[in-house]
Coordinates of C-alpha atoms in Angstrom, one line a residue:
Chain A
X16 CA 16.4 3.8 -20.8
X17 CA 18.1 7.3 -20.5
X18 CA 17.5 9.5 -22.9
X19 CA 14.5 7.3 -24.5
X20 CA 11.7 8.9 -26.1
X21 CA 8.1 9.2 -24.5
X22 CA 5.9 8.2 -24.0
X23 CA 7.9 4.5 -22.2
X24 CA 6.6 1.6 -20.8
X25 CA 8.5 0.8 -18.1
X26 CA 9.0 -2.4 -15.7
X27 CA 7.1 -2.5 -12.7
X28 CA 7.4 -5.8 -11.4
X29 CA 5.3 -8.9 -12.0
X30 CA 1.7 -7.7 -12.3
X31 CA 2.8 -4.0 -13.4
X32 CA 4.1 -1.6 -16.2
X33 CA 4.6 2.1 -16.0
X34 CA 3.5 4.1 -18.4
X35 CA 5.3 7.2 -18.2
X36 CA 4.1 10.0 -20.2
X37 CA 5.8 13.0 -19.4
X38 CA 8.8 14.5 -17.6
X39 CA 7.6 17.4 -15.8
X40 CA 4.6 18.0 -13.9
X41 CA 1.5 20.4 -16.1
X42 CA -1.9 20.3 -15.7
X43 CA -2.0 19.4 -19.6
X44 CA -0.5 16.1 -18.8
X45 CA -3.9 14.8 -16.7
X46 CA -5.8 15.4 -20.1
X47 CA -3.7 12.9 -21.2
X48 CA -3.7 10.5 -18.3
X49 CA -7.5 10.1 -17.8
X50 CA -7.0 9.5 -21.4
X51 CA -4.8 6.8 -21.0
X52 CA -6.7 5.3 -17.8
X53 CA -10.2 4.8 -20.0
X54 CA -8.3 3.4 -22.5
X55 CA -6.7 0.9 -20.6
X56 CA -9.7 -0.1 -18.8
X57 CA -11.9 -1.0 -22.4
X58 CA -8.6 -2.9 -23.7
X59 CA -7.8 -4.4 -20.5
X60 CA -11.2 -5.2 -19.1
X61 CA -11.1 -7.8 -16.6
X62 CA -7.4 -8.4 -16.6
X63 CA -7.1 -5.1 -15.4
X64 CA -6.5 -4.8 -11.4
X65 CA -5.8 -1.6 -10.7
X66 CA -4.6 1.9 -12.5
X67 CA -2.3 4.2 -10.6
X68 CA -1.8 7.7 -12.2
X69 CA 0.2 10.3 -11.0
X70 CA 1.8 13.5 -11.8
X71 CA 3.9 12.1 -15.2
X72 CA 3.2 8.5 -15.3
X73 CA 0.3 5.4 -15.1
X74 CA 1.2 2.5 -13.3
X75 CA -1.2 -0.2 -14.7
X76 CA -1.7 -3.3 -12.5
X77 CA -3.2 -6.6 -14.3
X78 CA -3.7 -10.1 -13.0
X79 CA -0.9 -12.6 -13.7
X80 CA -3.2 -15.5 -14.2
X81 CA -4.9 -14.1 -16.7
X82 CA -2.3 -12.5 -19.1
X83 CA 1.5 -12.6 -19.2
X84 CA 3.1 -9.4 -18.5
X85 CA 4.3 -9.1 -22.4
X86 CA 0.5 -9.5 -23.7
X87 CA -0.1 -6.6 -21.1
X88 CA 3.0 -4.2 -22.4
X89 CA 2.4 -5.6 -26.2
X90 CA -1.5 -4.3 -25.5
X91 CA -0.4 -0.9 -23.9
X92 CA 2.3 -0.6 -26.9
X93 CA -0.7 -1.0 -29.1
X94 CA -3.3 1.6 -27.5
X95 CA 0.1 4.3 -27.1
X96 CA 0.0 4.3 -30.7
X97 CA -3.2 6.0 -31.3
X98 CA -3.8 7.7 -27.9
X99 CA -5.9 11.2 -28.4
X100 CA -5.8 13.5 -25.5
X101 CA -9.2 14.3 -23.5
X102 CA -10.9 17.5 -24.8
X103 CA -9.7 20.5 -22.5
X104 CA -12.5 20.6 -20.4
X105 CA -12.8 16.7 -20.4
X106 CA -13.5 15.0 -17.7
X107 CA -12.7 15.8 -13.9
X108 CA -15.6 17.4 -11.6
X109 CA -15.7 20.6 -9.6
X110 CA -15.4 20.7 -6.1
X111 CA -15.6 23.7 -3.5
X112 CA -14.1 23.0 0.3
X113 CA -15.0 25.4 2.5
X114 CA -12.0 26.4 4.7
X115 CA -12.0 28.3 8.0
X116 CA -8.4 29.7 7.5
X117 CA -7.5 30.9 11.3
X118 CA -4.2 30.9 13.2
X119 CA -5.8 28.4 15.8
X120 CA -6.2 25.5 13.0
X121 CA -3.5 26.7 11.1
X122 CA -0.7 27.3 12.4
X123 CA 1.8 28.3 9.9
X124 CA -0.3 31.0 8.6
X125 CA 2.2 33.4 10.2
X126 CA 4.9 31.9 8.7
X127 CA 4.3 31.6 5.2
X128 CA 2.6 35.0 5.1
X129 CA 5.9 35.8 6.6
X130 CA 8.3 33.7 4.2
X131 CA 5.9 35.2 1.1
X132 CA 5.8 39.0 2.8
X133 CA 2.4 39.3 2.8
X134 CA -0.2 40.1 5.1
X135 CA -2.5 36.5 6.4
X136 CA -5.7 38.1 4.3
X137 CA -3.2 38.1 1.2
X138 CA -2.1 34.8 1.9
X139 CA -5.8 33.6 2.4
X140 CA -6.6 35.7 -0.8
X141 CA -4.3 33.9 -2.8
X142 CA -4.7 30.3 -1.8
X143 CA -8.2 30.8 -2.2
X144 CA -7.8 32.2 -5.3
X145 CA -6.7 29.9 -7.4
X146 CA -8.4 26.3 -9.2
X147 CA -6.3 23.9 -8.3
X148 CA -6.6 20.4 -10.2
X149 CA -6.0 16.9 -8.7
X150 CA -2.8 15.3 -9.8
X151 CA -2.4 12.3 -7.8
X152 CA -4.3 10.7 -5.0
X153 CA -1.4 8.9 -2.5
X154 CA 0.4 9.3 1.0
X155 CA -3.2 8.4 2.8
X156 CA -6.9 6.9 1.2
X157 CA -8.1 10.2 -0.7
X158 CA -5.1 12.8 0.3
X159 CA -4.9 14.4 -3.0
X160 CA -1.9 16.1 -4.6
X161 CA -3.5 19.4 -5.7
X162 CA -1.7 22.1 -7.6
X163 CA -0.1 24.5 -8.9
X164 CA -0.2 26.5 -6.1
X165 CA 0.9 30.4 -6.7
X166 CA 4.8 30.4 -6.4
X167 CA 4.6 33.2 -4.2
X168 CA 3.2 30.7 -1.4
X169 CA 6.1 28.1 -2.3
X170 CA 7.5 27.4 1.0
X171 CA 9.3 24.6 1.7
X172 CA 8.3 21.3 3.8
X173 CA 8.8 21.3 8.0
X174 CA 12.1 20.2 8.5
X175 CA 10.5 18.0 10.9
X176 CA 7.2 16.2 10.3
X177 CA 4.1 16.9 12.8
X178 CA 3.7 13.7 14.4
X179 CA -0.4 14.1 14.5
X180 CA -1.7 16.5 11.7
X181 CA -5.4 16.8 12.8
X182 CA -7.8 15.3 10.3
X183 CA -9.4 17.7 7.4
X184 CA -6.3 20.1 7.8
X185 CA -5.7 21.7 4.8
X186 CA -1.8 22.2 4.0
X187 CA 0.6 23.7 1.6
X188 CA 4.1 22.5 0.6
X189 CA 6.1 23.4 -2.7
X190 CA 3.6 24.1 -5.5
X191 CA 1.1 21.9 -4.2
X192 CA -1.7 21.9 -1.5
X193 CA -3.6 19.5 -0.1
X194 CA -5.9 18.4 2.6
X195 CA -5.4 15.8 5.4
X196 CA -8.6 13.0 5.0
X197 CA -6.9 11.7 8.6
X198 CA -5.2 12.2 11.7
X199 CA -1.6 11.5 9.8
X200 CA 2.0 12.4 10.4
X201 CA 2.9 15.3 8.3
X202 CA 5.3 17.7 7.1
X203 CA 3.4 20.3 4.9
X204 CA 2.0 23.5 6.0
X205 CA -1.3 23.9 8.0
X206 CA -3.3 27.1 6.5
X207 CA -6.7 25.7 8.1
X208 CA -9.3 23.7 8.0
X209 CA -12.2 22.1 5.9
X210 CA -15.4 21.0 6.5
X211 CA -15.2 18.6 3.7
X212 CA -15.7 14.8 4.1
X213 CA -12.1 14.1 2.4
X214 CA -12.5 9.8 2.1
X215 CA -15.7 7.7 3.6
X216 CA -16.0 4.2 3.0
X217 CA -19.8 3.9 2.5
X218 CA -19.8 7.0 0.2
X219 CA -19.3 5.3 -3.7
X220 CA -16.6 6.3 -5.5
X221 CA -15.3 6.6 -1.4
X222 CA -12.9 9.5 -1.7
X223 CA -14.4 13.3 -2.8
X224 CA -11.8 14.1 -5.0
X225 CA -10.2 12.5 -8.1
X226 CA -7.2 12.4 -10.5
X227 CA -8.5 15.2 -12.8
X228 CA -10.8 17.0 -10.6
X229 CA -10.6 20.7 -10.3
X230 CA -10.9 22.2 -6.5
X231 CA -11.2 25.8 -5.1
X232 CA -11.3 26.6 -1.6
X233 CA -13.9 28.8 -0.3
X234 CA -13.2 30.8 2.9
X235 CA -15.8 30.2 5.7
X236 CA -16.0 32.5 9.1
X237 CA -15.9 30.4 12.4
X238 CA -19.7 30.1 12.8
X239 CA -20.1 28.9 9.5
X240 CA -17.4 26.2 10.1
X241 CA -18.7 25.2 13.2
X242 CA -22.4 24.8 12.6
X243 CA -21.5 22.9 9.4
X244 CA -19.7 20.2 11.3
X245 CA -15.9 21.8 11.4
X246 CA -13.9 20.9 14.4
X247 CA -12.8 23.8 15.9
X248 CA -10.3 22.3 18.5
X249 CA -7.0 24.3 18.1
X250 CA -3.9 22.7 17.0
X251 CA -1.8 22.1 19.7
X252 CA 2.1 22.8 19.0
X253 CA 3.7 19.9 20.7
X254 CA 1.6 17.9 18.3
Chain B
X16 CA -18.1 -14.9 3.7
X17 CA -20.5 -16.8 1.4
X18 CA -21.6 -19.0 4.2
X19 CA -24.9 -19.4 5.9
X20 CA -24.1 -18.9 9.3
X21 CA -21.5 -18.1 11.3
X22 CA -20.3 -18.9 14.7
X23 CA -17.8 -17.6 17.4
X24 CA -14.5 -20.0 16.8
X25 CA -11.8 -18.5 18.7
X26 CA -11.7 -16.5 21.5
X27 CA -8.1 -14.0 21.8
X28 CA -7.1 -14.7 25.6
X29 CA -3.5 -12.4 24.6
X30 CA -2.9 -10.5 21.8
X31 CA 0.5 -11.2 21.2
X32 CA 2.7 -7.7 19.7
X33 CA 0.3 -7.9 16.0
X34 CA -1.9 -10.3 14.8
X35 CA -4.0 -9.3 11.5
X36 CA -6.9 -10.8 9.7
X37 CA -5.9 -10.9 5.8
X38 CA -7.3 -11.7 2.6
X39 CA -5.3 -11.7 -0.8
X40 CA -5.8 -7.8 -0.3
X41 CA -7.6 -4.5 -1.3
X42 CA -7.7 -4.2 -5.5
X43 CA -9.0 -2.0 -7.3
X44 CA -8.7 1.3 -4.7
X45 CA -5.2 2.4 -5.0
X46 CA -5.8 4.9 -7.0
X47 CA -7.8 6.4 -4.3
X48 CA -4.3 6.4 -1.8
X49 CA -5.8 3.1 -0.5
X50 CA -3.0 0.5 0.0
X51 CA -2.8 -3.3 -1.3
X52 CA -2.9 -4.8 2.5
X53 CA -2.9 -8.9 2.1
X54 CA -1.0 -11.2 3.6
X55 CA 3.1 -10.2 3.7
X56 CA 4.3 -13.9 2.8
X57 CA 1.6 -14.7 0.4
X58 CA 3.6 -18.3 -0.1
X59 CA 2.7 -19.8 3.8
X60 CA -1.0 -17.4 3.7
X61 CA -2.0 -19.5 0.6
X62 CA -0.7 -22.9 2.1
X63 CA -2.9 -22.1 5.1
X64 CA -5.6 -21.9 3.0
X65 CA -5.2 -25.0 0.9
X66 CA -4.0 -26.8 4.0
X67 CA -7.5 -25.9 5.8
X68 CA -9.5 -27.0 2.5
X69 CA -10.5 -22.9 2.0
X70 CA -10.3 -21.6 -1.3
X71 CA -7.7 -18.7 -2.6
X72 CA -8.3 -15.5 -1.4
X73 CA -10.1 -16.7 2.3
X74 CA -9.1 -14.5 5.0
X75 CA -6.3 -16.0 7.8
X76 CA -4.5 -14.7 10.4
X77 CA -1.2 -13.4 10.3
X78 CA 0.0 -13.8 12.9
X79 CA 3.9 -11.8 13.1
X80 CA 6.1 -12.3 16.1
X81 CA 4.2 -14.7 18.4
X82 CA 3.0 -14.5 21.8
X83 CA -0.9 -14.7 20.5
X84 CA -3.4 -17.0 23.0
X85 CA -6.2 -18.4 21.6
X86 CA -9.5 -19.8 23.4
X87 CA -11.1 -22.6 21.2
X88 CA -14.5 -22.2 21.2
X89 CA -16.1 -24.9 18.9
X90 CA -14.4 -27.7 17.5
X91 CA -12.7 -26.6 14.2
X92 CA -10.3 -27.6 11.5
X93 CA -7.3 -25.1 10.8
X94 CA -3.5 -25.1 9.6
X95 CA -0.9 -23.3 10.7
X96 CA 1.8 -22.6 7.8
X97 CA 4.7 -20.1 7.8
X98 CA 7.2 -19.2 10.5
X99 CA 7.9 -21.8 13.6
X100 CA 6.6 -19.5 16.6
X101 CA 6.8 -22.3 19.2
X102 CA 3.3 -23.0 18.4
X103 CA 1.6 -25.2 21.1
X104 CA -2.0 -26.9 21.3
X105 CA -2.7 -27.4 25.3
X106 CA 0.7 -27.4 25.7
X107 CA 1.8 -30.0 23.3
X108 CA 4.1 -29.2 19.8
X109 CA 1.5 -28.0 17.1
X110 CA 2.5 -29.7 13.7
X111 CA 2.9 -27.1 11.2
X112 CA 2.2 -27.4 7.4
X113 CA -0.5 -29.7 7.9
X114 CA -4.4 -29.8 8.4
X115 CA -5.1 -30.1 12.2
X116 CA -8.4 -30.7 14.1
X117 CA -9.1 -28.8 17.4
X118 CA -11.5 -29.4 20.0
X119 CA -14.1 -26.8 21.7
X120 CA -12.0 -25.6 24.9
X121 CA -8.5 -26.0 23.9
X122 CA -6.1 -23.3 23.9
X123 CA -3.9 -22.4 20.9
X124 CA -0.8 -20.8 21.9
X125 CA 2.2 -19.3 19.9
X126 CA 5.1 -18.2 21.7
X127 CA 8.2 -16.7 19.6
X128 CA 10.0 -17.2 16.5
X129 CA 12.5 -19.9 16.1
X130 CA 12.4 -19.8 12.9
X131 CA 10.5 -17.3 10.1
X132 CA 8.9 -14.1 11.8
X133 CA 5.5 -14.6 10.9
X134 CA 2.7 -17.6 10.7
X135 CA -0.9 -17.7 9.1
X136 CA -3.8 -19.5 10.8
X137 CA -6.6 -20.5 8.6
X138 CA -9.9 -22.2 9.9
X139 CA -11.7 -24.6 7.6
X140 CA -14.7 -22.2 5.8
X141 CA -12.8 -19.1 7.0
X142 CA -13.3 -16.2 9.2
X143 CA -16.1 -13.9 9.1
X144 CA -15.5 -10.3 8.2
X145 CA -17.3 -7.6 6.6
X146 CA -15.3 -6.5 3.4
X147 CA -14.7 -3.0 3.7
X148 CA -14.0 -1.4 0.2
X149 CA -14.0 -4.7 -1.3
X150 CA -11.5 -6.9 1.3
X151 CA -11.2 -7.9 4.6
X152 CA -7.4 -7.0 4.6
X153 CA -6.3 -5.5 8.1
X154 CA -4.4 -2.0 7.3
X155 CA -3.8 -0.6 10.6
X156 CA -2.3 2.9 9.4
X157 CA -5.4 3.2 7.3
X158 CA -7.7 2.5 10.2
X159 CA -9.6 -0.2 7.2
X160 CA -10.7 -3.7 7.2
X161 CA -10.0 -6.6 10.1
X162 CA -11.9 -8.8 11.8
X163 CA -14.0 -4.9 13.4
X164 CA -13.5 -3.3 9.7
X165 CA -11.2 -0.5 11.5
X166 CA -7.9 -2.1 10.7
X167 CA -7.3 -2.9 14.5
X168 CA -5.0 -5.3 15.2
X169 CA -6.5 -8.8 17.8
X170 CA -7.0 -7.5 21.3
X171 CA -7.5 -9.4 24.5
X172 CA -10.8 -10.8 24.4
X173 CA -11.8 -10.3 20.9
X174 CA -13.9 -12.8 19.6
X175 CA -13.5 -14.2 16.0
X176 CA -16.3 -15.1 14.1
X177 CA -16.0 -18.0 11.4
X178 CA -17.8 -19.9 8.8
X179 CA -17.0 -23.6 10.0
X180 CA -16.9 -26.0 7.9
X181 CA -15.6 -30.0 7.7
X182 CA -13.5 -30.3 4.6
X183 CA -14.2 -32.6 2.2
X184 CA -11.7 -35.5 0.8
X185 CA -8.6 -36.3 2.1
X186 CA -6.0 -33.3 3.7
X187 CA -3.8 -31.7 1.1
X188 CA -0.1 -32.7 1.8
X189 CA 2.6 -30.3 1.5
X190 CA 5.7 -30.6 -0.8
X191 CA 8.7 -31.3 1.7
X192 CA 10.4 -29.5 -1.1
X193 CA 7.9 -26.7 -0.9
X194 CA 8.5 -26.4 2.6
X195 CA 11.1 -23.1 2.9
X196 CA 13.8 -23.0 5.2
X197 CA 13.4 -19.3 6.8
X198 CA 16.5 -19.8 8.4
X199 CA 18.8 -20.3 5.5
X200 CA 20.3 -16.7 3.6
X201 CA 17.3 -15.9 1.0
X202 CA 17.9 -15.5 -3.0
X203 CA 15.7 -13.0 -3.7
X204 CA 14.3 -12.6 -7.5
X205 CA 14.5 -9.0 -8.3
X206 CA 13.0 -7.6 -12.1
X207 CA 15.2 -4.8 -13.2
X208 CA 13.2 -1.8 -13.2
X209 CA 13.6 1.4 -14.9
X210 CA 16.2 3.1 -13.4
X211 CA 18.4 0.7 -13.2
X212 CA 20.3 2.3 -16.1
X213 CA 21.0 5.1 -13.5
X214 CA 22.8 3.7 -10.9
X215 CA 26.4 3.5 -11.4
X216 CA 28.0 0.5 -12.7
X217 CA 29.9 0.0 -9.2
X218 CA 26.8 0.0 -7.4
X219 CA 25.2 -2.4 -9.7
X220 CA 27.6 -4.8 -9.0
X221 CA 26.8 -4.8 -5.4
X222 CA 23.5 -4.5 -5.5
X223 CA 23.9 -8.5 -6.9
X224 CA 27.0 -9.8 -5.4
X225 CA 26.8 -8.6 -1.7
X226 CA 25.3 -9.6 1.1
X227 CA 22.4 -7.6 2.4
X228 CA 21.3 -7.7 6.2
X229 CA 17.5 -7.0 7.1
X230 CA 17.0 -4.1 9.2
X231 CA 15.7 -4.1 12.5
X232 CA 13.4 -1.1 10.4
X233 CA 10.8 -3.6 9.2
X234 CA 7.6 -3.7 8.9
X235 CA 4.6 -4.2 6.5
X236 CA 5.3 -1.3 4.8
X237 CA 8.5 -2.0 3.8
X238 CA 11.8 -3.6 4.3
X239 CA 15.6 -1.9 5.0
X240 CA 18.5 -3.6 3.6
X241 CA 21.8 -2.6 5.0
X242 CA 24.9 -3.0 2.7
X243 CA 27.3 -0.7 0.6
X244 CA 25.8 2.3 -0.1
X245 CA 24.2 2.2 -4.0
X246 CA 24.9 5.7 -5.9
X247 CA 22.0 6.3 -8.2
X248 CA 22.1 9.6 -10.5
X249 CA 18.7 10.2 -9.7
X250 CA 18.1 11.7 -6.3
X251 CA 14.5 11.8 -6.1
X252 CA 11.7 11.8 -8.8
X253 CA 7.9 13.0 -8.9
X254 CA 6.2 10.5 -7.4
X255 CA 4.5 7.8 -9.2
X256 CA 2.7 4.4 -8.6
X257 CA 4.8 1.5 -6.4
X258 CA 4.2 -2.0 -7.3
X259 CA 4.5 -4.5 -4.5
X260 CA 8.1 -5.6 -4.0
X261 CA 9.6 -2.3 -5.2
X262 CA 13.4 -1.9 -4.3
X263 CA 13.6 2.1 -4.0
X264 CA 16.7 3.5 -3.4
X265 CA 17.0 6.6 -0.8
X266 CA 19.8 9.2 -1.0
X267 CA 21.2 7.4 1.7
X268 CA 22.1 4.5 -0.4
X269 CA 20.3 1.4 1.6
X270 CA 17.5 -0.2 -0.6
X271 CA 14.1 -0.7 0.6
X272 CA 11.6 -3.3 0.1
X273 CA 8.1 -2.6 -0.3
X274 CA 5.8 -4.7 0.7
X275 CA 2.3 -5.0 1.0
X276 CA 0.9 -1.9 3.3
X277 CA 3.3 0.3 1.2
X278 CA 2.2 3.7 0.4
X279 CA 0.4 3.7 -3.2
X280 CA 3.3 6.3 -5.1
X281 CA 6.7 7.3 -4.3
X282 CA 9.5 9.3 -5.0
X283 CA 13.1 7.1 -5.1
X284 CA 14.5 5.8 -7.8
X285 CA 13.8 2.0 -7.8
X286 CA 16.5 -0.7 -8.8
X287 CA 13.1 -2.8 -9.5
X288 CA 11.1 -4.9 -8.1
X289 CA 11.0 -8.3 -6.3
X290 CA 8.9 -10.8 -7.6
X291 CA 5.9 -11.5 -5.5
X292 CA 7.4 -14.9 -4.2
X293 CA 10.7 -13.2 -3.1
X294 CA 8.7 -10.2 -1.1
X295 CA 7.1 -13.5 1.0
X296 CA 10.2 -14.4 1.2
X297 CA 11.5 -11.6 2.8
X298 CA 8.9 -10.5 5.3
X299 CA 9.9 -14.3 7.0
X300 CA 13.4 -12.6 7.2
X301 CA 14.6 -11.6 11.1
X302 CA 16.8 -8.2 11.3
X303 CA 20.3 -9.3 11.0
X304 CA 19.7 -12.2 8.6
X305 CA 21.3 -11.7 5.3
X306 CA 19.5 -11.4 1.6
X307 CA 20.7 -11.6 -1.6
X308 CA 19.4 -9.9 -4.5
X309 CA 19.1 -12.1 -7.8
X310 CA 18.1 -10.4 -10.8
X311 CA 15.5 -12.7 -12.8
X312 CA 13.6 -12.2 -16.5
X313 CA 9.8 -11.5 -16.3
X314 CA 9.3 -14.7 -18.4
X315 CA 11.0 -16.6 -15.5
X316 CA 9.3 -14.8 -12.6
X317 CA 6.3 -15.6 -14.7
X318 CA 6.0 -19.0 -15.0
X319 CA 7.7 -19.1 -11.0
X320 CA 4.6 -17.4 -10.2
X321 CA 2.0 -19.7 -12.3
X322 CA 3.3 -23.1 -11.2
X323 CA 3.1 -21.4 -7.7
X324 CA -0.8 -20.5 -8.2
X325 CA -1.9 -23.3 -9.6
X326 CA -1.0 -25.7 -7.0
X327 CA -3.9 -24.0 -5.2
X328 CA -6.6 -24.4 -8.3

């Protein structure tokens, strides 16, 4: 397999095959994956169980009863051959989640504004400044892999993981930022929090943001937080 | 459930260390983060079933470990398939693998394993449950689905609604030969994955040709294996989607099983996958029993898999 040329379609157990697309993580690559994921679900139809995208790759999960797994990879073979990538602006909504960013519900604000030398308002600034898209929804129902986040923010993951990372925090780590949907262990870094309802089961579609999707976050003052909902309980540190 | 009415059947007198409700799992959703759930040994889950006269796919309680105490409140047909957990029917030997009828005010008992780790109970016409994104599968990290639809685990006076129903015809009968032996070292089918090319050759050969102890880190998420120490080139990768049975390889060198609560992507390279037969297999395995890893073709696993399935058609 080393050295093959891409796009692959790679093993992935009984009911699986990988689809991997690309070797490095760009925004470009999800105008090919939601590409790929439509595609799959016309040819597919109800052989088709479940699509997994991520950052490079599409796992593609089909029902063993109903097809064997090389009439699945002979199918994929078939639709690789004349995939077209979405349009630029294809597909993928726009989504704002307003953020109290405070010391109290973030608590490495100090730090990374430290580790970046900057000021807290800069750091705010900049996280907030940027559209992030949606790479890959994993780790916890509707915890979404957002990025590229500016690589003057890039700090590294907590050497050790938070065992309680209080629900709707919103984190960075490495290129990428994210938001908590639950009361998880954790290892990225706490900036703040939303007011966003991140995953809820009686809500179609069930989580907010997509694969594709693109995502600011909008600052909010403490009032504003509060009287739309925010929990403003502090983070506690021997969380 | 599909049924008209439904009725208290069981009453949880002790909980016992986990006890889940499961269906065949949650489909469709992992590309929202949501895990597969399902039963971990989907081999003695669907002989429950069949056992109990329910169709594939009916939800029945795993129950991992033992010490669970049930209060029977109607009179009911179940099977109990899976590990031996000293189960006990007002105190007397509970045959296993075979449809059993049980009488309003009896108590179902399991005690611990002697054999396998976990067992599945399944009640003729099923237990009632409200599917919660499309399943009743119990994920307790994820707070989803259950007998309460909040992925909690049976508590101490829980009461657990079912469908009853008398089965028609004669009981199934099981297979002796279909009947595992949880205590004997498990061959376990692996399918060559993608990286496989990237481990080096030395590791490769003892990957398949040692013996592999189970962990005492087990759980529904996922399986360690402690052996030699497999080097792969790859240390980690960008995450992508994790079938169920996936062998990922840490830097550390120990492979771990997925199984069926397993988080939806993942970084590690993977040596492959287990079938779906072999990941059963292994959540019946006790830390400190030894595994070995097999590597089979997909057309094998395949039609493994089919003659498997249809026995429950």
């Amino acid at each position: 397999m080393v050295g093959s040329r891409l796009p692959r379609i790679e093993a992935a157990g009984l009911d699986g095959w990988l689809v991997r697309l690309f070797e490095g993580i760009d925004e470009r690559n999800l105008l090919w994956l939601t590409a790929l994921s439509r595609r799959c679900e016309a040819a597919l139809g109800g052989v088709l169980v479940d699509l997994v995208p991520s950052y490079t790759t599409l796992l593609v999960v089909f029902d063993p009863m109903l097809s064997s797994p090389a009439e699945v990879r002979r199918r994929l073979a078939d639709l690789l051959q004349e995939l077209t990538p979405d349009e630029a602006d294809g597909g993928g909504k726009v989504c704002e989640l307003p953020t109290w960013y405070d010391t109290r519900v973030g608590p490495d604000l100090l730090r990374v504004a430290e580790h970046a030398d900057m000021s807290i308002e800069q750091v705010i600034e900049c996280h907030a400044g940027t559209t992030y898209r949606v790479f890959a929804l994993g780790f916890a129902p509707g915890f979404a892999f957002m990025g590229l986040l500016d690589a003057r923010l890039k700090v590294p993951r907590l050497e050790t993981p938070r065992q309680r990372v209080p629900k709707n925090s919103v984190a960075i780590a490495g290129r990428q930022t994210a938001a908590y949907p639950a009361v998880t262990p954790g290892g990225w870094n706490l900036l703040g929090r939303t007011t966003a309802r991140l995953f809820d089961r009686h809500r179609e579609g069930f989580s907010l943001l997509q694969v594709g999707d693109r995502v600011r976050f909008v600052p909010v003052d403490e009032e504003t937080f509060e009287s739309r909902g925010g929990d403003v309980t502090p983070m506690r540190e021997d969380a | 459930m599909g049924n008209e009415y439904t009725v208290i059947g069981l009453r949880v007198i002790r909980s016992g260390p986990l006890a889940l409700l499961q269906d065949a799992g949650r489909f469709g959703v992992r590309r929202l983060g949501v895990t597969q759930g399902g039963p971990a040994d989907v081999h003695a889950w669907a002989w429950s079933n069949h056992l109990a006269g329910n169709p594939w796919g009916t939800a029945a309680l795993e129950i991992t470990f033992g010490g669970l105490s049930l209060a029977v409140s109607r009179d009911l047909t179940l099977a109990v398939a899976g590990a031996d957990l000293g189960a006990t029917l007002d105190g007397e030997p509970l045959p296993l693998w075979q449809r059993v009828r049980v009488r309003e005010g009896q108590r179902l008992s399991f005690a611990s394993p002697r054999c396998g780790l976990r067992a599945y109970l399944a009640v003729a016409g099923g237990f009632a449950a409200e599917p919660v994104l499309g399943s009743c599968a119990c994920v307790v990290r994820e707070g989803i689905g259950g007998h309460d639809g909040c992925g909690r685990p049976l508590d101490e006076g829980d009461e657990l609604g079912v469908s009853p129903k008398t089965p028609d015809g004669r009981a199934p009968q099981m297979p002796s030969e279909a009947r595992p032996d949880y205590g004997e070292a498990g061959r376990l089918a692996l399918l060559p994955g993608a990286q496989i090319a990237d481990f080096h050759g030395a590791s490769l050969y003892a990957a398949f040709n040692s013996e592999w102890h189970v962990d005492d880190r087990a759980d529904r998420m996922g399986v360690r294996l402690r052996g030699p120490a497999l080097r792969c080139r790859i240390g980690t990768m960008i995450s992508e989607g994790l079938g169920l049975g996936a062998v990922q390889v840490p830097p550390d060198g120990q492979p771990i099983a997925l199984l069926n609560d397993r988080q939806t992507i993942g970084g590690y390279p993977r040596l492959g996958a287990l079938t779906p037969l072999a990941a059963a297999r292994l959540a019946q395995c006790m830390p400190g029993q030894t595994v070995r890893l097999v590597a089979h073709s997909h057309e094998r696993a395949w039609s493994d898999y089919r003659r498997f399935r249809r026995q429950f058609s």
